[in-house]
Each structure stands twice: as C-alpha cells, then as structure tokens.
Amino acid sequence: KQIIGGEVFLGEARKGAEVEIIRNEEVVGRGKITGLQRDKKETSSVPKGDEAGLLYAGQEKIQEGDGLEFYVKEVQKQEL
C-alpha cells in the first residue's frame, strides 16, 4: 500500500475505484483506491479541481509525475 496526494483534473476520484498508472504515456500498472481523503477527512469521492489524499493498493509504485486514471466497473443485469 502507498499513500499519495494530488489534484483531480477531470471527473472525480472515488473510493473503491480501479486505477491505471500512466507513465510516459504508457500504462505501467494497475491497482485500487482503498482510502480517500479531502481536507484531511475520509470521503467517498473528490470532484474535479480539488486535492485528494489516496491510499493505493497495487504492485507498481506510483512515482512523482505519474498520471492516474480512475474507473469503476459496473455490472448490469439484462432482462429478456
């Protein structure tokens, strides 16, 4: 696990979201956001333009200058 901080540039960061680490325009690792803080308080999401503290779980270490892309997998049941 790793604690990192940064600003949300697009969309929002969500607790529980999957994350891809982008370094030099390549995906170098994947993980999950297991904790999220805004203004030193636990939260479920952080909107665009705000700074966030993230607890990241994954194999690849996040380095200064890396970009993070968050996504949430949703399962939809289809009715026949």
mmCIF file with all atom_site columns, N, CA and C in Angstrom:
data_model
loop_
_atom_site.group_PDB
_atom_site.id
_atom_site.type_symbol
_atom_site.label_atom_id
_atom_site.label_alt_id
_atom_site.label_comp_id
_atom_site.label_asym_id
_atom_site.label_entity_id
_atom_site.label_seq_id
_atom_site.pdbx_PDB_ins_code
_atom_site.Cartn_x
_atom_site.Cartn_y
_atom_site.Cartn_z
_atom_site.occupancy
_atom_site.B_iso_or_equiv
_atom_site.pdbx_formal_charge
_atom_site.auth_seq_id
_atom_site.auth_comp_id
_atom_site.auth_asym_id
_atom_site.auth_atom_id
_atom_site.pdbx_PDB_model_num
ATOM 1   N N  . LYS A 1 1  ? 0.838   -1.187  0.000   1.00 0.00 ? 1  LYS A N  1
ATOM 2   C CA . LYS A 1 1  ? 0.000   0.000   0.000   1.00 0.00 ? 1  LYS A CA 1
ATOM 3   C C  . LYS A 1 1  ? 0.877   1.242   0.000   1.00 0.00 ? 1  LYS A C  1
ATOM 4   N N  . GLN A 1 2  ? 0.311   2.319   -0.578  1.00 0.00 ? 2  GLN A N  1
ATOM 5   C CA . GLN A 1 2  ? 1.054   3.564   -0.720  1.00 0.00 ? 2  GLN A CA 1
ATOM 6   C C  . GLN A 1 2  ? 0.098   4.734   -0.521  1.00 0.00 ? 2  GLN A C  1
ATOM 7   N N  . ILE A 1 3  ? 0.557   5.757   0.184   1.00 0.00 ? 3  ILE A N  1
ATOM 8   C CA . ILE A 1 3  ? -0.232  6.966   0.374   1.00 0.00 ? 3  ILE A CA 1
ATOM 9   C C  . ILE A 1 3  ? 0.310   8.023   -0.565  1.00 0.00 ? 3  ILE A C  1
ATOM 10  N N  . ILE A 1 4  ? -0.581  8.633   -1.341  1.00 0.00 ? 4  ILE A N  1
ATOM 11  C CA . ILE A 1 4  ? -0.170  9.672   -2.287  1.00 0.00 ? 4  ILE A CA 1
ATOM 12  C C  . ILE A 1 4  ? -1.144  10.839  -2.215  1.00 0.00 ? 4  ILE A C  1
ATOM 13  N N  . GLY A 1 5  ? -0.734  11.960  -2.761  1.00 0.00 ? 5  GLY A N  1
ATOM 14  C CA . GLY A 1 5  ? -1.597  13.134  -2.819  1.00 0.00 ? 5  GLY A CA 1
ATOM 15  C C  . GLY A 1 5  ? -1.519  13.763  -4.188  1.00 0.00 ? 5  GLY A C  1
ATOM 16  N N  . GLY A 1 6  ? -2.585  14.463  -4.558  1.00 0.00 ? 6  GLY A N  1
ATOM 17  C CA . GLY A 1 6  ? -2.593  15.126  -5.848  1.00 0.00 ? 6  GLY A CA 1
ATOM 18  C C  . GLY A 1 6  ? -3.912  15.821  -6.101  1.00 0.00 ? 6  GLY A C  1
ATOM 19  N N  . GLU A 1 7  ? -4.004  16.437  -7.264  1.00 0.00 ? 7  GLU A N  1
ATOM 20  C CA . GLU A 1 7  ? -5.207  17.170  -7.657  1.00 0.00 ? 7  GLU A CA 1
ATOM 21  C C  . GLU A 1 7  ? -5.990  16.371  -8.682  1.00 0.00 ? 7  GLU A C  1
ATOM 22  N N  . VAL A 1 8  ? -7.296  16.419  -8.582  1.00 0.00 ? 8  VAL A N  1
ATOM 23  C CA . VAL A 1 8  ? -8.180  15.756  -9.547  1.00 0.00 ? 8  VAL A CA 1
ATOM 24  C C  . VAL A 1 8  ? -8.399  16.734  -10.705 1.00 0.00 ? 8  VAL A C  1
ATOM 25  N N  . PHE A 1 9  ? -7.953  16.363  -11.917 1.00 0.00 ? 9  PHE A N  1
ATOM 26  C CA . PHE A 1 9  ? -8.041  17.257  -13.079 1.00 0.00 ? 9  PHE A CA 1
ATOM 27  C C  . PHE A 1 9  ? -9.329  17.075  -13.869 1.00 0.00 ? 9  PHE A C  1
ATOM 28  N N  . LEU A 1 10 ? -9.815  15.849  -13.991 1.00 0.00 ? 10 LEU A N  1
ATOM 29  C CA . LEU A 1 10 ? -11.035 15.576  -14.765 1.00 0.00 ? 10 LEU A CA 1
ATOM 30  C C  . LEU A 1 10 ? -11.914 14.605  -13.988 1.00 0.00 ? 10 LEU A C  1
ATOM 31  N N  . GLY A 1 11 ? -13.208 14.758  -14.105 1.00 0.00 ? 11 GLY A N  1
ATOM 32  C CA . GLY A 1 11 ? -14.138 13.820  -13.476 1.00 0.00 ? 11 GLY A CA 1
ATOM 33  C C  . GLY A 1 11 ? -14.051 13.862  -11.963 1.00 0.00 ? 11 GLY A C  1
ATOM 34  N N  . GLU A 1 12 ? -13.982 12.678  -11.351 1.00 0.00 ? 12 GLU A N  1
ATOM 35  C CA . GLU A 1 12 ? -13.860 12.604  -9.900  1.00 0.00 ? 12 GLU A CA 1
ATOM 36  C C  . GLU A 1 12 ? -13.096 11.349  -9.507  1.00 0.00 ? 12 GLU A C  1
ATOM 37  N N  . ALA A 1 13 ? -12.496 11.395  -8.329  1.00 0.00 ? 13 ALA A N  1
ATOM 38  C CA . ALA A 1 13 ? -11.850 10.222  -7.746  1.00 0.00 ? 13 ALA A CA 1
ATOM 39  C C  . ALA A 1 13 ? -12.845 9.606   -6.775  1.00 0.00 ? 13 ALA A C  1
ATOM 40  N N  . ARG A 1 14 ? -12.980 8.272   -6.812  1.00 0.00 ? 14 ARG A N  1
ATOM 41  C CA . ARG A 1 14 ? -13.927 7.583   -5.924  1.00 0.00 ? 14 ARG A CA 1
ATOM 42  C C  . ARG A 1 14 ? -13.210 6.493   -5.134  1.00 0.00 ? 14 ARG A C  1
ATOM 43  N N  . LYS A 1 15 ? -13.597 6.363   -3.882  1.00 0.00 ? 15 LYS A N  1
ATOM 44  C CA . LYS A 1 15 ? -13.093 5.277   -3.053  1.00 0.00 ? 15 LYS A CA 1
ATOM 45  C C  . LYS A 1 15 ? -13.579 3.960   -3.654  1.00 0.00 ? 15 LYS A C  1
ATOM 46  N N  . GLY A 1 16 ? -12.688 2.995   -3.757  1.00 0.00 ? 16 GLY A N  1
ATOM 47  C CA . GLY A 1 16 ? -13.034 1.701   -4.332  1.00 0.00 ? 16 GLY A CA 1
ATOM 48  C C  . GLY A 1 16 ? -12.804 1.611   -5.825  1.00 0.00 ? 16 GLY A C  1
ATOM 49  N N  . ALA A 1 17 ? -12.450 2.730   -6.457  1.00 0.00 ? 17 ALA A N  1
ATOM 50  C CA . ALA A 1 17 ? -12.244 2.738   -7.908  1.00 0.00 ? 17 ALA A CA 1
ATOM 51  C C  . ALA A 1 17 ? -10.965 1.988   -8.278  1.00 0.00 ? 17 ALA A C  1
ATOM 52  N N  . GLU A 1 18 ? -10.983 1.389   -9.457  1.00 0.00 ? 18 GLU A N  1
ATOM 53  C CA . GLU A 1 18 ? -9.772  0.817   -10.042 1.00 0.00 ? 18 GLU A CA 1
ATOM 54  C C  . GLU A 1 18 ? -8.952  1.980   -10.585 1.00 0.00 ? 18 GLU A C  1
ATOM 55  N N  . VAL A 1 19 ? -7.634  1.798   -10.664 1.00 0.00 ? 19 VAL A N  1
ATOM 56  C CA . VAL A 1 19 ? -6.779  2.875   -11.145 1.00 0.00 ? 19 VAL A CA 1
ATOM 57  C C  . VAL A 1 19 ? -5.697  2.317   -12.061 1.00 0.00 ? 19 VAL A C  1
ATOM 58  N N  . GLU A 1 20 ? -5.400  3.058   -13.125 1.00 0.00 ? 20 GLU A N  1
ATOM 59  C CA . GLU A 1 20 ? -4.280  2.744   -14.002 1.00 0.00 ? 20 GLU A CA 1
ATOM 60  C C  . GLU A 1 20 ? -3.225  3.814   -13.801 1.00 0.00 ? 20 GLU A C  1
ATOM 61  N N  . ILE A 1 21 ? -1.969  3.395   -13.692 1.00 0.00 ? 21 ILE A N  1
ATOM 62  C CA . ILE A 1 21 ? -0.847  4.326   -13.543 1.00 0.00 ? 21 ILE A CA 1
ATOM 63  C C  . ILE A 1 21 ? -0.281  4.595   -14.927 1.00 0.00 ? 21 ILE A C  1
ATOM 64  N N  . ILE A 1 22 ? -0.258  5.869   -15.303 1.00 0.00 ? 22 ILE A N  1
ATOM 65  C CA . ILE A 1 22 ? 0.245   6.278   -16.617 1.00 0.00 ? 22 ILE A CA 1
ATOM 66  C C  . ILE A 1 22 ? 1.601   6.959   -16.427 1.00 0.00 ? 22 ILE A C  1
ATOM 67  N N  . ARG A 1 23 ? 2.632   6.399   -17.076 1.00 0.00 ? 23 ARG A N  1
ATOM 68  C CA . ARG A 1 23 ? 3.975   6.973   -17.009 1.00 0.00 ? 23 ARG A CA 1
ATOM 69  C C  . ARG A 1 23 ? 4.520   7.036   -18.432 1.00 0.00 ? 23 ARG A C  1
ATOM 70  N N  . ASN A 1 24 ? 4.935   8.225   -18.862 1.00 0.00 ? 24 ASN A N  1
ATOM 71  C CA . ASN A 1 24 ? 5.436   8.410   -20.229 1.00 0.00 ? 24 ASN A CA 1
ATOM 72  C C  . ASN A 1 24 ? 4.443   7.903   -21.267 1.00 0.00 ? 24 ASN A C  1
ATOM 73  N N  . GLU A 1 25 ? 3.158   8.211   -21.047 1.00 0.00 ? 25 GLU A N  1
ATOM 74  C CA . GLU A 1 25 ? 2.055   7.875   -21.942 1.00 0.00 ? 25 GLU A CA 1
ATOM 75  C C  . GLU A 1 25 ? 1.802   6.368   -22.084 1.00 0.00 ? 25 GLU A C  1
ATOM 76  N N  . GLU A 1 26 ? 2.309   5.566   -21.134 1.00 0.00 ? 26 GLU A N  1
ATOM 77  C CA . GLU A 1 26 ? 2.069   4.125   -21.143 1.00 0.00 ? 26 GLU A CA 1
ATOM 78  C C  . GLU A 1 26 ? 1.478   3.691   -19.807 1.00 0.00 ? 26 GLU A C  1
ATOM 79  N N  . VAL A 1 27 ? 0.596   2.691   -19.844 1.00 0.00 ? 27 VAL A N  1
ATOM 80  C CA . VAL A 1 27 ? 0.068   2.113   -18.610 1.00 0.00 ? 27 VAL A CA 1
ATOM 81  C C  . VAL A 1 27 ? 1.153   1.196   -18.044 1.00 0.00 ? 27 VAL A C  1
ATOM 82  N N  . VAL A 1 28 ? 1.634   1.516   -16.834 1.00 0.00 ? 28 VAL A N  1
ATOM 83  C CA . VAL A 1 28 ? 2.712   0.728   -16.230 1.00 0.00 ? 28 VAL A CA 1
ATOM 84  C C  . VAL A 1 28 ? 2.232   -0.113  -15.048 1.00 0.00 ? 28 VAL A C  1
ATOM 85  N N  . GLY A 1 29 ? 0.992   0.092   -14.623 1.00 0.00 ? 29 GLY A N  1
ATOM 86  C CA . GLY A 1 29 ? 0.475   -0.692  -13.511 1.00 0.00 ? 29 GLY A CA 1
ATOM 87  C C  . GLY A 1 29 ? -0.995  -0.414  -13.261 1.00 0.00 ? 29 GLY A C  1
ATOM 88  N N  . ARG A 1 30 ? -1.582  -1.293  -12.460 1.00 0.00 ? 30 ARG A N  1
ATOM 89  C CA . ARG A 1 30 ? -2.986  -1.157  -12.086 1.00 0.00 ? 30 ARG A CA 1
ATOM 90  C C  . ARG A 1 30 ? -3.133  -1.459  -10.606 1.00 0.00 ? 30 ARG A C  1
ATOM 91  N N  . GLY A 1 31 ? -4.161  -0.886  -10.002 1.00 0.00 ? 31 GLY A N  1
ATOM 92  C CA . GLY A 1 31 ? -4.419  -1.128  -8.590  1.00 0.00 ? 31 GLY A CA 1
ATOM 93  C C  . GLY A 1 31 ? -5.804  -0.654  -8.222  1.00 0.00 ? 31 GLY A C  1
ATOM 94  N N  . LYS A 1 32 ? -5.982  -0.353  -6.941  1.00 0.00 ? 32 LYS A N  1
ATOM 95  C CA . LYS A 1 32 ? -7.284  0.059   -6.443  1.00 0.00 ? 32 LYS A CA 1
ATOM 96  C C  . LYS A 1 32 ? -7.107  1.130   -5.378  1.00 0.00 ? 32 LYS A C  1
ATOM 97  N N  . ILE A 1 33 ? -8.049  2.078   -5.321  1.00 0.00 ? 33 ILE A N  1
ATOM 98  C CA . ILE A 1 33 ? -8.052  3.112   -4.294  1.00 0.00 ? 33 ILE A CA 1
ATOM 99  C C  . ILE A 1 33 ? -8.833  2.551   -3.105  1.00 0.00 ? 33 ILE A C  1
ATOM 100 N N  . THR A 1 34 ? -8.144  2.315   -1.995  1.00 0.00 ? 34 THR A N  1
ATOM 101 C CA . THR A 1 34 ? -8.791  1.714   -0.824  1.00 0.00 ? 34 THR A CA 1
ATOM 102 C C  . THR A 1 34 ? -9.152  2.749   0.236   1.00 0.00 ? 34 THR A C  1
ATOM 103 N N  . GLY A 1 35 ? -8.634  3.962   0.098   1.00 0.00 ? 35 GLY A N  1
ATOM 104 C CA . GLY A 1 35 ? -8.969  5.036   1.027   1.00 0.00 ? 35 GLY A CA 1
ATOM 105 C C  . GLY A 1 35 ? -8.873  6.374   0.310   1.00 0.00 ? 35 GLY A C  1
ATOM 106 N N  . LEU A 1 36 ? -9.700  7.336   0.719   1.00 0.00 ? 36 LEU A N  1
ATOM 107 C CA . LEU A 1 36 ? -9.751  8.633   0.045   1.00 0.00 ? 36 LEU A CA 1
ATOM 108 C C  . LEU A 1 36 ? -10.051 9.719   1.064   1.00 0.00 ? 36 LEU A C  1
ATOM 109 N N  . GLN A 1 37 ? -9.256  10.801  1.016   1.00 0.00 ? 37 GLN A N  1
ATOM 110 C CA . GLN A 1 37 ? -9.469  11.918  1.927   1.00 0.00 ? 37 GLN A CA 1
ATOM 111 C C  . GLN A 1 37 ? -9.496  13.240  1.169   1.00 0.00 ? 37 GLN A C  1
ATOM 112 N N  . ARG A 1 38 ? -10.294 14.151  1.696   1.00 0.00 ? 38 ARG A N  1
ATOM 113 C CA . ARG A 1 38 ? -10.331 15.533  1.198   1.00 0.00 ? 38 ARG A CA 1
ATOM 114 C C  . ARG A 1 38 ? -10.361 16.418  2.435   1.00 0.00 ? 38 ARG A C  1
ATOM 115 N N  . ASP A 1 39 ? -9.487  17.404  2.500   1.00 0.00 ? 39 ASP A N  1
ATOM 116 C CA . ASP A 1 39 ? -9.364  18.279  3.669   1.00 0.00 ? 39 ASP A CA 1
ATOM 117 C C  . ASP A 1 39 ? -9.158  17.461  4.950   1.00 0.00 ? 39 ASP A C  1
ATOM 118 N N  . LYS A 1 40 ? -8.332  16.410  4.841   1.00 0.00 ? 40 LYS A N  1
ATOM 119 C CA . LYS A 1 40 ? -7.969  15.534  5.965   1.00 0.00 ? 40 LYS A CA 1
ATOM 120 C C  . LYS A 1 40 ? -9.153  14.796  6.588   1.00 0.00 ? 40 LYS A C  1
ATOM 121 N N  . LYS A 1 41 ? -10.237 14.639  5.824   1.00 0.00 ? 41 LYS A N  1
ATOM 122 C CA . LYS A 1 41 ? -11.414 13.897  6.282   1.00 0.00 ? 41 LYS A CA 1
ATOM 123 C C  . LYS A 1 41 ? -11.720 12.797  5.273   1.00 0.00 ? 41 LYS A C  1
ATOM 124 N N  . GLU A 1 42 ? -12.065 11.601  5.785   1.00 0.00 ? 42 GLU A N  1
ATOM 125 C CA . GLU A 1 42 ? -12.463 10.490  4.914   1.00 0.00 ? 42 GLU A CA 1
ATOM 126 C C  . GLU A 1 42 ? -13.676 10.894  4.085   1.00 0.00 ? 42 GLU A C  1
ATOM 127 N N  . THR A 1 43 ? -13.671 10.507  2.826   1.00 0.00 ? 43 THR A N  1
ATOM 128 C CA . THR A 1 43 ? -14.780 10.812  1.928   1.00 0.00 ? 43 THR A CA 1
ATOM 129 C C  . THR A 1 43 ? -14.929 9.691   0.911   1.00 0.00 ? 43 THR A C  1
ATOM 130 N N  . SER A 1 44 ? -16.062 9.646   0.242   1.00 0.00 ? 44 SER A N  1
ATOM 131 C CA . SER A 1 44 ? -16.279 8.609   -0.771  1.00 0.00 ? 44 SER A CA 1
ATOM 132 C C  . SER A 1 44 ? -15.889 9.078   -2.172  1.00 0.00 ? 44 SER A C  1
ATOM 133 N N  . SER A 1 45 ? -15.825 10.410  -2.378  1.00 0.00 ? 45 SER A N  1
ATOM 134 C CA . SER A 1 45 ? -15.421 10.925  -3.691  1.00 0.00 ? 45 SER A CA 1
ATOM 135 C C  . SER A 1 45 ? -14.827 12.323  -3.559  1.00 0.00 ? 45 SER A C  1
ATOM 136 N N  . VAL A 1 46 ? -13.995 12.676  -4.530  1.00 0.00 ? 46 VAL A N  1
ATOM 137 C CA . VAL A 1 46 ? -13.382 14.008  -4.598  1.00 0.00 ? 46 VAL A CA 1
ATOM 138 C C  . VAL A 1 46 ? -13.609 14.528  -6.015  1.00 0.00 ? 46 VAL A C  1
ATOM 139 N N  . PRO A 1 47 ? -14.237 15.712  -6.171  1.00 0.00 ? 47 PRO A N  1
ATOM 140 C CA . PRO A 1 47 ? -14.550 16.227  -7.510  1.00 0.00 ? 47 PRO A CA 1
ATOM 141 C C  . PRO A 1 47 ? -13.363 16.913  -8.184  1.00 0.00 ? 47 PRO A C  1
ATOM 142 N N  . LYS A 1 48 ? -13.532 17.147  -9.459  1.00 0.00 ? 48 LYS A N  1
ATOM 143 C CA . LYS A 1 48 ? -12.562 17.875  -10.282 1.00 0.00 ? 48 LYS A CA 1
ATOM 144 C C  . LYS A 1 48 ? -12.193 19.192  -9.611  1.00 0.00 ? 48 LYS A C  1
ATOM 145 N N  . GLY A 1 49 ? -10.897 19.511  -9.621  1.00 0.00 ? 49 GLY A N  1
ATOM 146 C CA . GLY A 1 49 ? -10.415 20.784  -9.083  1.00 0.00 ? 49 GLY A CA 1
ATOM 147 C C  . GLY A 1 49 ? -9.983  20.729  -7.631  1.00 0.00 ? 49 GLY A C  1
ATOM 148 N N  . ASP A 1 50 ? -10.315 19.658  -6.915  1.00 0.00 ? 50 ASP A N  1
ATOM 149 C CA . ASP A 1 50 ? -9.933  19.531  -5.505  1.00 0.00 ? 50 ASP A CA 1
ATOM 150 C C  . ASP A 1 50 ? -8.702  18.644  -5.363  1.00 0.00 ? 50 ASP A C  1
ATOM 151 N N  . GLU A 1 51 ? -8.007  18.827  -4.229  1.00 0.00 ? 51 GLU A N  1
ATOM 152 C CA . GLU A 1 51 ? -6.877  17.966  -3.918  1.00 0.00 ? 51 GLU A CA 1
ATOM 153 C C  . GLU A 1 51 ? -7.355  16.798  -3.070  1.00 0.00 ? 51 GLU A C  1
ATOM 154 N N  . ALA A 1 52 ? -6.662  15.674  -3.200  1.00 0.00 ? 52 ALA A N  1
ATOM 155 C CA . ALA A 1 52 ? -7.078  14.462  -2.503  1.00 0.00 ? 52 ALA A CA 1
ATOM 156 C C  . ALA A 1 52 ? -5.867  13.717  -1.969  1.00 0.00 ? 52 ALA A C  1
ATOM 157 N N  . GLY A 1 53 ? -6.097  12.988  -0.883  1.00 0.00 ? 53 GLY A N  1
ATOM 158 C CA . GLY A 1 53 ? -5.132  12.032  -0.372  1.00 0.00 ? 53 GLY A CA 1
ATOM 159 C C  . GLY A 1 53 ? -5.680  10.648  -0.664  1.00 0.00 ? 53 GLY A C  1
ATOM 160 N N  . LEU A 1 54 ? -4.850  9.795   -1.255  1.00 0.00 ? 54 LEU A N  1
ATOM 161 C CA . LEU A 1 54 ? -5.296  8.476   -1.685  1.00 0.00 ? 54 LEU A CA 1
ATOM 162 C C  . LEU A 1 54 ? -4.498  7.381   -1.002  1.00 0.00 ? 54 LEU A C  1
ATOM 163 N N  . LEU A 1 55 ? -5.165  6.317   -0.628  1.00 0.00 ? 55 LEU A N  1
ATOM 164 C CA . LEU A 1 55 ? -4.495  5.108   -0.186  1.00 0.00 ? 55 LEU A CA 1
ATOM 165 C C  . LEU A 1 55 ? -4.624  4.124   -1.348  1.00 0.00 ? 55 LEU A C  1
ATOM 166 N N  . TYR A 1 56 ? -3.489  3.797   -1.948  1.00 0.00 ? 56 TYR A N  1
ATOM 167 C CA . TYR A 1 56 ? -3.431  2.990   -3.162  1.00 0.00 ? 56 TYR A CA 1
ATOM 168 C C  . TYR A 1 56 ? -2.911  1.597   -2.827  1.00 0.00 ? 56 TYR A C  1
ATOM 169 N N  . ALA A 1 57 ? -3.558  0.573   -3.362  1.00 0.00 ? 57 ALA A N  1
ATOM 170 C CA . ALA A 1 57 ? -3.107  -0.814  -3.215  1.00 0.00 ? 57 ALA A CA 1
ATOM 171 C C  . ALA A 1 57 ? -2.837  -1.376  -4.601  1.00 0.00 ? 57 ALA A C  1
ATOM 172 N N  . GLY A 1 58 ? -1.591  -1.785  -4.839  1.00 0.00 ? 58 GLY A N  1
ATOM 173 C CA . GLY A 1 58 ? -1.215  -2.350  -6.124  1.00 0.00 ? 58 GLY A CA 1
ATOM 174 C C  . GLY A 1 58 ? 0.255   -2.730  -6.123  1.00 0.00 ? 58 GLY A C  1
ATOM 175 N N  . GLN A 1 59 ? 0.691   -3.422  -7.164  1.00 0.00 ? 59 GLN A N  1
ATOM 176 C CA . GLN A 1 59 ? 2.072   -3.898  -7.246  1.00 0.00 ? 59 GLN A CA 1
ATOM 177 C C  . GLN A 1 59 ? 3.049   -2.782  -7.621  1.00 0.00 ? 59 GLN A C  1
ATOM 178 N N  . GLU A 1 60 ? 2.692   -1.975  -8.598  1.00 0.00 ? 60 GLU A N  1
ATOM 179 C CA . GLU A 1 60 ? 3.575   -0.916  -9.099  1.00 0.00 ? 60 GLU A CA 1
ATOM 180 C C  . GLU A 1 60 ? 3.558   0.288   -8.163  1.00 0.00 ? 60 GLU A C  1
ATOM 181 N N  . LYS A 1 61 ? 4.729   0.823   -7.832  1.00 0.00 ? 61 LYS A N  1
ATOM 182 C CA . LYS A 1 61 ? 4.823   2.029   -7.010  1.00 0.00 ? 61 LYS A CA 1
ATOM 183 C C  . LYS A 1 61 ? 4.516   3.249   -7.871  1.00 0.00 ? 61 LYS A C  1
ATOM 184 N N  . ILE A 1 62 ? 3.704   4.145   -7.344  1.00 0.00 ? 62 ILE A N  1
ATOM 185 C CA . ILE A 1 62 ? 3.403   5.402   -8.028  1.00 0.00 ? 62 ILE A CA 1
ATOM 186 C C  . ILE A 1 62 ? 4.558   6.354   -7.774  1.00 0.00 ? 62 ILE A C  1
ATOM 187 N N  . GLN A 1 63 ? 5.019   7.017   -8.832  1.00 0.00 ? 63 GLN A N  1
ATOM 188 C CA . GLN A 1 63 ? 6.139   7.949   -8.745  1.00 0.00 ? 63 GLN A CA 1
ATOM 189 C C  . GLN A 1 63 ? 5.661   9.370   -9.022  1.00 0.00 ? 63 GLN A C  1
ATOM 190 N N  . GLU A 1 64 ? 6.435   10.342  -8.556  1.00 0.00 ? 64 GLU A N  1
ATOM 191 C CA . GLU A 1 64 ? 6.115   11.740  -8.824  1.00 0.00 ? 64 GLU A CA 1
ATOM 192 C C  . GLU A 1 64 ? 6.057   11.958  -10.336 1.00 0.00 ? 64 GLU A C  1
ATOM 193 N N  . GLY A 1 65 ? 5.017   12.640  -10.790 1.00 0.00 ? 65 GLY A N  1
ATOM 194 C CA . GLY A 1 65 ? 4.846   12.907  -12.214 1.00 0.00 ? 65 GLY A CA 1
ATOM 195 C C  . GLY A 1 65 ? 3.949   11.899  -12.927 1.00 0.00 ? 65 GLY A C  1
ATOM 196 N N  . ASP A 1 66 ? 3.626   10.784  -12.281 1.00 0.00 ? 66 ASP A N  1
ATOM 197 C CA . ASP A 1 66 ? 2.722   9.791   -12.887 1.00 0.00 ? 66 ASP A CA 1
ATOM 198 C C  . ASP A 1 66 ? 1.310   10.360  -12.969 1.00 0.00 ? 66 ASP A C  1
ATOM 199 N N  . GLY A 1 67 ? 0.571   9.921   -13.950 1.00 0.00 ? 67 GLY A N  1
ATOM 200 C CA . GLY A 1 67 ? -0.848  10.241  -14.058 1.00 0.00 ? 67 GLY A CA 1
ATOM 201 C C  . GLY A 1 67 ? -1.657  9.036   -13.617 1.00 0.00 ? 67 GLY A C  1
ATOM 202 N N  . LEU A 1 68 ? -2.812  9.290   -13.058 1.00 0.00 ? 68 LEU A N  1
ATOM 203 C CA . LEU A 1 68 ? -3.700  8.206   -12.626 1.00 0.00 ? 68 LEU A CA 1
ATOM 204 C C  . LEU A 1 68 ? -5.036  8.344   -13.330 1.00 0.00 ? 68 LEU A C  1
ATOM 205 N N  . GLU A 1 69 ? -5.528  7.264   -13.877 1.00 0.00 ? 69 GLU A N  1
ATOM 206 C CA . GLU A 1 69 ? -6.862  7.232   -14.470 1.00 0.00 ? 69 GLU A CA 1
ATOM 207 C C  . GLU A 1 69 ? -7.716  6.294   -13.634 1.00 0.00 ? 69 GLU A C  1
ATOM 208 N N  . PHE A 1 70 ? -8.841  6.816   -13.152 1.00 0.00 ? 70 PHE A N  1
ATOM 209 C CA . PHE A 1 70 ? -9.747  6.046   -12.307 1.00 0.00 ? 70 PHE A CA 1
ATOM 210 C C  . PHE A 1 70 ? -10.912 5.534   -13.140 1.00 0.00 ? 70 PHE A C  1
ATOM 211 N N  . TYR A 1 71 ? -11.386 4.358   -12.807 1.00 0.00 ? 71 TYR A N  1
ATOM 212 C CA . TYR A 1 71 ? -12.586 3.837   -13.446 1.00 0.00 ? 71 TYR A CA 1
ATOM 213 C C  . TYR A 1 71 ? -13.299 2.906   -12.482 1.00 0.00 ? 71 TYR A C  1
ATOM 214 N N  . VAL A 1 72 ? -14.584 2.782   -12.674 1.00 0.00 ? 72 VAL A N  1
ATOM 215 C CA . VAL A 1 72 ? -15.419 1.910   -11.849 1.00 0.00 ? 72 VAL A CA 1
ATOM 216 C C  . VAL A 1 72 ? -16.072 0.881   -12.755 1.00 0.00 ? 72 VAL A C  1
ATOM 217 N N  . LYS A 1 73 ? -15.928 -0.383  -12.406 1.00 0.00 ? 73 LYS A N  1
ATOM 218 C CA . LYS A 1 73 ? -16.575 -1.450  -13.176 1.00 0.00 ? 73 LYS A CA 1
ATOM 219 C C  . LYS A 1 73 ? -17.986 -1.623  -12.654 1.00 0.00 ? 73 LYS A C  1
ATOM 220 N N  . GLU A 1 74 ? -18.941 -1.596  -13.561 1.00 0.00 ? 74 GLU A N  1
ATOM 221 C CA . GLU A 1 74 ? -20.337 -1.769  -13.185 1.00 0.00 ? 74 GLU A CA 1
ATOM 222 C C  . GLU A 1 74 ? -20.895 -2.991  -13.910 1.00 0.00 ? 74 GLU A C  1
ATOM 223 N N  . VAL A 1 75 ? -21.662 -3.771  -13.188 1.00 0.00 ? 75 VAL A N  1
ATOM 224 C CA . VAL A 1 75 ? -22.308 -4.944  -13.760 1.00 0.00 ? 75 VAL A CA 1
ATOM 225 C C  . VAL A 1 75 ? -23.777 -4.636  -13.924 1.00 0.00 ? 75 VAL A C  1
ATOM 226 N N  . GLN A 1 76 ? -24.282 -4.840  -15.117 1.00 0.00 ? 76 GLN A N  1
ATOM 227 C CA . GLN A 1 76 ? -25.699 -4.585  -15.389 1.00 0.00 ? 76 GLN A CA 1
ATOM 228 C C  . GLN A 1 76 ? -26.365 -5.901  -15.762 1.00 0.00 ? 76 GLN A C  1
ATOM 229 N N  . LYS A 1 77 ? -27.485 -6.169  -15.111 1.00 0.00 ? 77 LYS A N  1
ATOM 230 C CA . LYS A 1 77 ? -28.244 -7.371  -15.447 1.00 0.00 ? 77 LYS A CA 1
ATOM 231 C C  . LYS A 1 77 ? -29.145 -7.062  -16.630 1.00 0.00 ? 77 LYS A C  1
ATOM 232 N N  . GLN A 1 78 ? -29.194 -7.991  -17.522 1.00 0.00 ? 78 GLN A N  1
ATOM 233 C CA . GLN A 1 78 ? -30.008 -7.815  -18.718 1.00 0.00 ? 78 GLN A CA 1
ATOM 234 C C  . GLN A 1 78 ? -31.271 -8.658  -18.593 1.00 0.00 ? 78 GLN A C  1
ATOM 235 N N  . GLU A 1 79 ? -32.398 -8.045  -18.848 1.00 0.00 ? 79 GLU A N  1
ATOM 236 C CA . GLU A 1 79 ? -33.658 -8.764  -18.787 1.00 0.00 ? 79 GLU A CA 1
ATOM 237 C C  . GLU A 1 79 ? -34.056 -9.236  -20.170 1.00 0.00 ? 79 GLU A C  1
ATOM 238 N N  . LEU A 1 80 ? -34.619 -10.416 -20.213 1.00 0.00 ? 80 LEU A N  1
ATOM 239 C CA . LEU A 1 80 ? -35.044 -10.980 -21.509 1.00 0.00 ? 80 LEU A CA 1
ATOM 240 C C  . LEU A 1 80 ? -36.521 -10.763 -21.727 1.00 0.00 ? 80 LEU A C  1
#
